[in-house]
mmCIF file of C-alpha atoms in Angstrom:
data_model
loop_
_atom_site.group_PDB
_atom_site.id
_atom_site.type_symbol
_atom_site.label_atom_id
_atom_site.label_comp_id
_atom_site.label_asym_id
_atom_site.label_seq_id
_atom_site.Cartn_x
_atom_site.Cartn_y
_atom_site.Cartn_z
ATOM 1 C CA UNK A 1 -85.589 -9.925 -14.590
ATOM 2 C CA UNK A 2 -85.399 -6.180 -15.171
ATOM 3 C CA UNK A 3 -84.491 -5.652 -11.528
ATOM 4 C CA UNK A 4 -81.581 -8.085 -11.882
ATOM 5 C CA UNK A 5 -80.334 -6.336 -14.997
ATOM 6 C CA UNK A 6 -80.543 -2.992 -13.262
ATOM 7 C CA UNK A 7 -78.478 -4.291 -10.355
ATOM 8 C CA UNK A 8 -75.898 -5.724 -12.727
ATOM 9 C CA UNK A 9 -75.660 -2.465 -14.644
ATOM 10 C CA UNK A 10 -75.332 -0.495 -11.408
ATOM 11 C CA UNK A 11 -72.610 -2.862 -10.206
ATOM 12 C CA UNK A 12 -70.768 -2.555 -13.482
ATOM 13 C CA UNK A 13 -71.075 1.211 -13.303
ATOM 14 C CA UNK A 14 -69.716 1.188 -9.751
ATOM 15 C CA UNK A 15 -66.742 -0.943 -10.820
ATOM 16 C CA UNK A 16 -66.088 1.399 -13.720
ATOM 17 C CA UNK A 17 -66.143 4.398 -11.416
ATOM 18 C CA UNK A 18 -63.849 2.613 -8.942
ATOM 19 C CA UNK A 19 -61.481 1.684 -11.750
ATOM 20 C CA UNK A 20 -61.479 5.262 -13.000
ATOM 21 C CA UNK A 21 -60.697 6.562 -9.512
ATOM 22 C CA UNK A 22 -57.934 3.999 -9.020
ATOM 23 C CA UNK A 23 -56.339 4.826 -12.366
ATOM 24 C CA UNK A 24 -56.645 8.583 -12.253
ATOM 25 C CA UNK A 25 -56.929 9.589 -8.604
ATOM 26 C CA UNK A 26 -54.332 7.310 -6.960
ATOM 27 C CA UNK A 27 -50.594 6.862 -7.455
ATOM 28 C CA UNK A 28 -47.914 4.785 -5.723
ATOM 29 C CA UNK A 29 -44.490 5.769 -4.427
ATOM 30 C CA UNK A 30 -42.174 2.730 -4.373
ATOM 31 C CA UNK A 31 -39.491 1.949 -1.790
ATOM 32 C CA UNK A 32 -36.432 4.128 -2.079
ATOM 33 C CA UNK A 33 -38.346 6.889 -3.851
ATOM 34 C CA UNK A 34 -40.217 10.068 -2.993
ATOM 35 C CA UNK A 35 -43.029 11.828 -4.812
ATOM 36 C CA UNK A 36 -43.819 15.460 -5.550
ATOM 37 C CA UNK A 37 -46.918 16.908 -7.267
ATOM 38 C CA UNK A 38 -47.178 19.326 -10.150
ATOM 39 C CA UNK A 39 -50.413 21.302 -9.761
ATOM 40 C CA UNK A 40 -51.587 23.309 -12.756
ATOM 41 C CA UNK A 41 -54.003 25.452 -10.714
ATOM 42 C CA UNK A 42 -51.726 26.300 -7.773
ATOM 43 C CA UNK A 43 -48.622 27.417 -9.545
ATOM 44 C CA UNK A 44 -46.566 24.358 -10.459
ATOM 45 C CA UNK A 45 -44.555 22.202 -8.045
ATOM 46 C CA UNK A 46 -46.141 21.735 -4.641
ATOM 47 C CA UNK A 47 -43.841 22.054 -1.587
ATOM 48 C CA UNK A 48 -44.882 18.737 -0.009
ATOM 49 C CA UNK A 49 -42.778 15.586 -0.415
ATOM 50 C CA UNK A 50 -44.778 12.361 -0.498
ATOM 51 C CA UNK A 51 -43.286 9.312 1.282
ATOM 52 C CA UNK A 52 -43.549 5.691 0.188
ATOM 53 C CA UNK A 53 -47.102 4.361 -0.254
ATOM 54 C CA UNK A 54 -50.344 5.211 -2.092
ATOM 55 C CA UNK A 55 -51.529 8.804 -2.382
ATOM 56 C CA UNK A 56 -54.418 10.782 -3.897
ATOM 57 C CA UNK A 57 -54.293 13.400 -6.622
ATOM 58 C CA UNK A 58 -56.791 15.499 -8.586
ATOM 59 C CA UNK A 59 -57.164 14.036 -12.081
ATOM 60 C CA UNK A 60 -56.207 16.289 -15.001
ATOM 61 C CA UNK A 61 -55.028 18.954 -12.541
ATOM 62 C CA UNK A 62 -52.200 17.308 -10.632
ATOM 63 C CA UNK A 63 -49.396 15.112 -11.960
ATOM 64 C CA UNK A 64 -47.076 12.990 -9.744
ATOM 65 C CA UNK A 65 -43.290 13.082 -10.207
ATOM 66 C CA UNK A 66 -41.382 10.156 -8.671
ATOM 67 C CA UNK A 67 -37.693 10.684 -7.778
ATOM 68 C CA UNK A 68 -35.224 8.122 -6.426
ATOM 69 C CA UNK A 69 -33.529 8.982 -3.115
ATOM 70 C CA UNK A 70 -31.257 5.917 -2.979
ATOM 71 C CA UNK A 71 -27.457 6.199 -2.933
ATOM 72 C CA UNK A 72 -26.486 5.992 -6.593
ATOM 73 C CA UNK A 73 -22.947 5.284 -7.862
ATOM 74 C CA UNK A 74 -21.436 7.411 -10.597
ATOM 75 C CA UNK A 75 -17.993 7.677 -12.166
ATOM 76 C CA UNK A 76 -16.658 11.118 -13.086
ATOM 77 C CA UNK A 77 -13.652 11.157 -15.481
ATOM 78 C CA UNK A 78 -11.413 14.182 -15.840
ATOM 79 C CA UNK A 79 -8.121 15.182 -17.462
ATOM 80 C CA UNK A 80 -6.259 17.852 -15.546
ATOM 81 C CA UNK A 81 -2.772 19.138 -14.736
ATOM 82 C CA UNK A 82 -0.567 18.790 -11.684
ATOM 83 C CA UNK A 83 1.490 21.424 -9.883
ATOM 84 C CA UNK A 84 4.578 20.442 -11.914
ATOM 85 C CA UNK A 85 2.605 20.709 -15.193
ATOM 86 C CA UNK A 86 2.101 16.991 -15.798
ATOM 87 C CA UNK A 87 -1.118 15.861 -17.463
ATOM 88 C CA UNK A 88 -3.050 13.237 -15.487
ATOM 89 C CA UNK A 89 -6.159 11.219 -16.298
ATOM 90 C CA UNK A 90 -8.219 10.638 -13.179
ATOM 91 C CA UNK A 91 -11.554 8.969 -12.441
ATOM 92 C CA UNK A 92 -13.626 9.671 -9.362
ATOM 93 C CA UNK A 93 -16.331 7.321 -8.046
ATOM 94 C CA UNK A 94 -19.054 8.927 -5.953
ATOM 95 C CA UNK A 95 -22.134 7.631 -4.135
ATOM 96 C CA UNK A 96 -24.672 10.451 -4.166
ATOM 97 C CA UNK A 97 -28.311 11.068 -3.274
ATOM 98 C CA UNK A 98 -30.559 14.138 -3.162
ATOM 99 C CA UNK A 99 -31.734 15.794 0.043
ATOM 100 C CA UNK A 100 -35.291 14.481 0.461
ATOM 101 C CA UNK A 101 -36.773 17.641 1.929
ATOM 102 C CA UNK A 102 -35.407 19.750 -0.935
ATOM 103 C CA UNK A 103 -36.774 17.677 -3.825
ATOM 104 C CA UNK A 104 -39.336 20.341 -4.909
ATOM 105 C CA UNK A 105 -36.599 22.978 -5.016
ATOM 106 C CA UNK A 106 -34.202 20.654 -6.864
ATOM 107 C CA UNK A 107 -36.813 19.749 -9.486
ATOM 108 C CA UNK A 108 -37.914 23.356 -9.879
ATOM 109 C CA UNK A 109 -34.396 24.725 -10.421
ATOM 110 C CA UNK A 110 -32.630 21.842 -12.182
ATOM 111 C CA UNK A 111 -35.280 19.484 -13.558
ATOM 112 C CA UNK A 112 -35.546 15.727 -13.477
ATOM 113 C CA UNK A 113 -32.010 15.204 -14.871
ATOM 114 C CA UNK A 114 -30.373 17.275 -12.139
ATOM 115 C CA UNK A 115 -27.642 14.663 -11.603
ATOM 116 C CA UNK A 116 -26.499 14.946 -15.221
ATOM 117 C CA UNK A 117 -26.402 18.711 -14.905
ATOM 118 C CA UNK A 118 -24.594 18.956 -11.571
ATOM 119 C CA UNK A 119 -22.271 15.993 -10.953
ATOM 120 C CA UNK A 120 -19.934 16.288 -14.000
ATOM 121 C CA UNK A 121 -19.646 20.031 -13.457
ATOM 122 C CA UNK A 122 -18.699 20.050 -9.777
ATOM 123 C CA UNK A 123 -16.653 16.862 -10.173
ATOM 124 C CA UNK A 124 -14.369 18.377 -12.822
ATOM 125 C CA UNK A 125 -14.182 21.661 -10.937
ATOM 126 C CA UNK A 126 -13.084 20.002 -7.684
ATOM 127 C CA UNK A 127 -10.640 17.618 -9.370
ATOM 128 C CA UNK A 128 -8.892 20.403 -11.256
ATOM 129 C CA UNK A 129 -8.621 22.646 -8.195
ATOM 130 C CA UNK A 130 -7.296 19.915 -5.857
ATOM 131 C CA UNK A 131 -4.956 18.089 -8.253
ATOM 132 C CA UNK A 132 -3.311 21.390 -9.244
ATOM 133 C CA UNK A 133 -1.972 21.699 -5.670
ATOM 134 C CA UNK A 134 0.090 18.474 -5.829
ATOM 135 C CA UNK A 135 3.062 17.295 -7.858
ATOM 136 C CA UNK A 136 2.721 14.178 -9.966
ATOM 137 C CA UNK A 137 4.784 12.105 -7.539
ATOM 138 C CA UNK A 138 2.694 13.333 -4.597
ATOM 139 C CA UNK A 139 -0.508 12.123 -6.256
ATOM 140 C CA UNK A 140 0.905 8.599 -6.028
ATOM 141 C CA UNK A 141 2.553 8.770 -2.620
ATOM 142 C CA UNK A 142 -0.255 10.756 -0.931
ATOM 143 C CA UNK A 143 -3.226 9.277 -2.764
ATOM 144 C CA UNK A 144 -5.341 8.738 0.354
ATOM 145 C CA UNK A 145 -4.859 12.350 1.420
ATOM 146 C CA UNK A 146 -5.781 13.617 -2.059
ATOM 147 C CA UNK A 147 -8.896 11.434 -2.135
ATOM 148 C CA UNK A 148 -10.000 12.650 1.295
ATOM 149 C CA UNK A 149 -9.511 16.272 0.307
ATOM 150 C CA UNK A 150 -11.482 15.793 -2.906
ATOM 151 C CA UNK A 151 -14.284 14.222 -0.829
ATOM 152 C CA UNK A 152 -14.444 17.245 1.480
ATOM 153 C CA UNK A 153 -14.595 19.656 -1.437
ATOM 154 C CA UNK A 154 -17.265 17.592 -3.211
ATOM 155 C CA UNK A 155 -19.489 17.565 -0.116
ATOM 156 C CA UNK A 156 -19.041 21.300 0.322
ATOM 157 C CA UNK A 157 -19.978 21.995 -3.305
ATOM 158 C CA UNK A 158 -22.872 19.498 -3.168
ATOM 159 C CA UNK A 159 -24.521 21.472 -0.370
ATOM 160 C CA UNK A 160 -25.153 24.310 -2.840
ATOM 161 C CA UNK A 161 -27.233 21.950 -4.985
ATOM 162 C CA UNK A 162 -28.853 19.951 -2.132
ATOM 163 C CA UNK A 163 -26.910 16.797 -3.032
ATOM 164 C CA UNK A 164 -25.291 14.526 -0.454
ATOM 165 C CA UNK A 165 -22.188 12.396 -1.086
ATOM 166 C CA UNK A 166 -21.969 9.208 0.981
ATOM 167 C CA UNK A 167 -18.605 8.174 -0.456
ATOM 168 C CA UNK A 168 -15.939 9.701 -2.700
ATOM 169 C CA UNK A 169 -12.850 7.804 -3.904
ATOM 170 C CA UNK A 170 -10.243 7.892 -6.662
ATOM 171 C CA UNK A 171 -10.510 4.709 -8.733
ATOM 172 C CA UNK A 172 -8.215 5.453 -11.674
ATOM 173 C CA UNK A 173 -5.048 7.540 -11.895
ATOM 174 C CA UNK A 174 -2.514 7.491 -14.717
ATOM 175 C CA UNK A 175 -0.153 9.859 -16.472
ATOM 176 C CA UNK A 176 0.794 10.526 -20.060
ATOM 177 C CA UNK A 177 3.171 7.963 -21.702
ATOM 178 C CA UNK A 178 6.026 10.490 -21.811
ATOM 179 C CA UNK A 179 5.942 10.941 -18.055
ATOM 180 C CA UNK A 180 5.724 7.182 -17.456
ATOM 181 C CA UNK A 181 8.804 6.640 -19.636
ATOM 182 C CA UNK A 182 10.633 9.382 -17.756
ATOM 183 C CA UNK A 183 9.855 7.698 -14.443
ATOM 184 C CA UNK A 184 11.100 4.349 -15.766
ATOM 185 C CA UNK A 185 14.323 5.970 -17.022
ATOM 186 C CA UNK A 186 14.838 7.626 -13.634
ATOM 187 C CA UNK A 187 14.368 4.300 -11.859
ATOM 188 C CA UNK A 188 16.887 2.627 -14.177
ATOM 189 C CA UNK A 189 19.381 5.457 -13.541
ATOM 190 C CA UNK A 190 18.918 5.093 -9.778
ATOM 191 C CA UNK A 191 19.502 1.338 -10.012
ATOM 192 C CA UNK A 192 22.665 1.890 -12.064
ATOM 193 C CA UNK A 193 23.875 4.480 -9.557
ATOM 194 C CA UNK A 194 23.335 2.017 -6.704
ATOM 195 C CA UNK A 195 25.192 -0.645 -8.667
ATOM 196 C CA UNK A 196 28.147 1.679 -9.311
ATOM 197 C CA UNK A 197 28.150 2.644 -5.652
ATOM 198 C CA UNK A 198 28.382 -1.050 -4.726
ATOM 199 C CA UNK A 199 31.247 -1.574 -7.202
ATOM 200 C CA UNK A 200 33.179 1.376 -5.768
ATOM 201 C CA UNK A 201 32.598 0.142 -2.216
ATOM 202 C CA UNK A 202 33.763 -3.353 -3.144
ATOM 203 C CA UNK A 203 36.916 -1.979 -4.807
ATOM 204 C CA UNK A 204 37.659 0.123 -1.721
ATOM 205 C CA UNK A 205 37.308 -2.924 0.523
ATOM 206 C CA UNK A 206 39.613 -4.961 -1.724
ATOM 207 C CA UNK A 207 42.173 -2.142 -1.650
ATOM 208 C CA UNK A 208 42.070 -2.015 2.130
ATOM 209 C CA UNK A 209 42.484 -5.799 2.296
ATOM 210 C CA UNK A 210 45.521 -5.627 -0.006
ATOM 211 C CA UNK A 211 47.044 -2.887 2.148
ATOM 212 C CA UNK A 212 46.512 -4.966 5.270
ATOM 213 C CA UNK A 213 48.109 -8.031 3.617
ATOM 214 C CA UNK A 214 51.076 -5.967 2.465
ATOM 215 C CA UNK A 215 51.530 -4.501 5.927
ATOM 216 C CA UNK A 216 51.374 -8.005 7.400
ATOM 217 C CA UNK A 217 53.979 -9.333 4.963
ATOM 218 C CA UNK A 218 56.239 -6.335 5.615
ATOM 219 C CA UNK A 219 55.976 -6.852 9.349
ATOM 220 C CA UNK A 220 56.713 -10.560 8.919
ATOM 221 C CA UNK A 221 59.803 -9.784 6.817
ATOM 222 C CA UNK A 222 60.967 -7.308 9.443
ATOM 223 C CA UNK A 223 60.594 -9.870 12.226
ATOM 224 C CA UNK A 224 62.424 -12.479 10.143
ATOM 225 C CA UNK A 225 65.299 -10.076 9.477
ATOM 226 C CA UNK A 226 65.597 -9.298 13.161
ATOM 227 C CA UNK A 227 65.553 -13.022 14.003
ATOM 228 C CA UNK A 228 68.332 -13.724 11.480
ATOM 229 C CA UNK A 229 70.419 -10.898 12.817
ATOM 230 C CA UNK A 230 69.957 -12.264 16.324
ATOM 231 C CA UNK A 231 70.389 -16.048 15.792
ATOM 232 C CA UNK A 232 72.295 -16.269 12.534
ATOM 233 C CA UNK A 233 71.370 -18.884 9.930
ATOM 234 C CA UNK A 234 69.628 -21.135 12.468
ATOM 235 C CA UNK A 235 66.195 -19.651 11.899
ATOM 236 C CA UNK A 236 66.532 -20.305 8.160
ATOM 237 C CA UNK A 237 67.463 -23.942 8.815
ATOM 238 C CA UNK A 238 64.434 -24.341 11.085
ATOM 239 C CA UNK A 239 62.123 -22.926 8.388
ATOM 240 C CA UNK A 240 63.787 -25.226 5.793
ATOM 241 C CA UNK A 241 63.166 -28.263 8.009
ATOM 242 C CA UNK A 242 59.511 -27.235 8.548
ATOM 243 C CA UNK A 243 59.048 -26.780 4.801
ATOM 244 C CA UNK A 244 60.609 -30.226 4.151
ATOM 245 C CA UNK A 245 58.199 -31.798 6.634
ATOM 246 C CA UNK A 246 55.230 -30.193 4.907
ATOM 247 C CA UNK A 247 56.443 -31.409 1.516
ATOM 248 C CA UNK A 248 56.958 -34.931 2.856
ATOM 249 C CA UNK A 249 53.446 -35.006 4.309
ATOM 250 C CA UNK A 250 51.980 -33.845 1.036
ATOM 251 C CA UNK A 251 53.891 -36.430 -0.990
ATOM 252 C CA UNK A 252 53.007 -39.183 1.466
ATOM 253 C CA UNK A 253 49.322 -38.647 0.808
ATOM 254 C CA UNK A 254 49.796 -39.024 -2.949
ATOM 255 C CA UNK A 255 48.801 -42.398 -4.463
ATOM 256 C CA UNK A 256 51.493 -42.425 -7.167
ATOM 257 C CA UNK A 257 54.428 -41.702 -4.858
ATOM 258 C CA UNK A 258 56.613 -44.556 -3.438
ATOM 259 C CA UNK A 259 59.156 -44.110 -0.632
ATOM 260 C CA UNK A 260 62.393 -46.219 -0.894
ATOM 261 C CA UNK A 261 64.752 -46.051 2.069
ATOM 262 C CA UNK A 262 68.508 -45.799 1.411
ATOM 263 C CA UNK A 263 70.049 -49.298 1.057
ATOM 264 C CA UNK A 264 73.838 -49.206 1.296
ATOM 265 C CA UNK A 265 75.423 -52.619 2.303
ATOM 266 C CA UNK A 266 75.951 -53.218 6.035
ATOM 267 C CA UNK A 267 79.578 -54.233 5.557
ATOM 268 C CA UNK A 268 80.705 -51.359 3.452
ATOM 269 C CA UNK A 269 83.772 -49.604 4.419
ATOM 270 C CA UNK A 270 82.205 -46.267 4.920
ATOM 271 C CA UNK A 271 79.372 -47.653 7.055
ATOM 272 C CA UNK A 272 76.923 -45.071 5.628
ATOM 273 C CA UNK A 273 73.706 -45.836 3.758
ATOM 274 C CA UNK A 274 72.686 -44.428 0.384
ATOM 275 C CA UNK A 275 70.101 -41.635 0.050
ATOM 276 C CA UNK A 276 66.373 -42.315 0.436
ATOM 277 C CA UNK A 277 64.361 -42.161 -2.770
ATOM 278 C CA UNK A 278 60.843 -41.037 -3.631
ATOM 279 C CA UNK A 279 59.341 -42.511 -6.777
#
């Protein structure tokens, strides 16, 4: 019986020791993270970077520090001025991650909250320097170019802090209300100018049409005068007959018009009929 108790106590002691080792001598680095060790006896942060998995440490002497190396989104707002002195509110979205091999240096110089220390600072610096080289209208018309240039400058500045930028893009861009109202007023003025231009063009076309009609009528009168001088009153009689035919055709199509032929008696002395009547 005593032997059994001794074995049980030894087993329990072994489990306790194993539990102690597991809790104090082992640590895990999850996917998308890297680990560094702080060693109190060897001068602080160790230069090695631990990959994903389970690793050993010396209890009470070493302490693990786990840092994410995944691409992390962040939005950087800034208010700055353009080349033509317009105030613009701009927001920049970046996907950033630290350089894995430089994690000990990053932690040693900037601490665990290095992103909070670095990203707003370099983001505002780059935005102010790049936006100041463009007019307000150019920020809208050349937005892709501005975004690409900001991305290049952000990557260049990030190298000084061992930070990589996988993507940089402008997500929000607006101006002060005064400038927006000025743009709207300018657009309205341009529309009115185009409208006035159309009115002037239309009036000019109408004037030219009137001149052409007048020239045509003058030429027609000249030809008529020459025809009268050449053939006497005959041309006028022909035009009168044509006009009478047109009037007769028009009256014939009317529903309320009745044609009565002249009805003088056949045996009358003069032999002529009376005039035709339209009723």
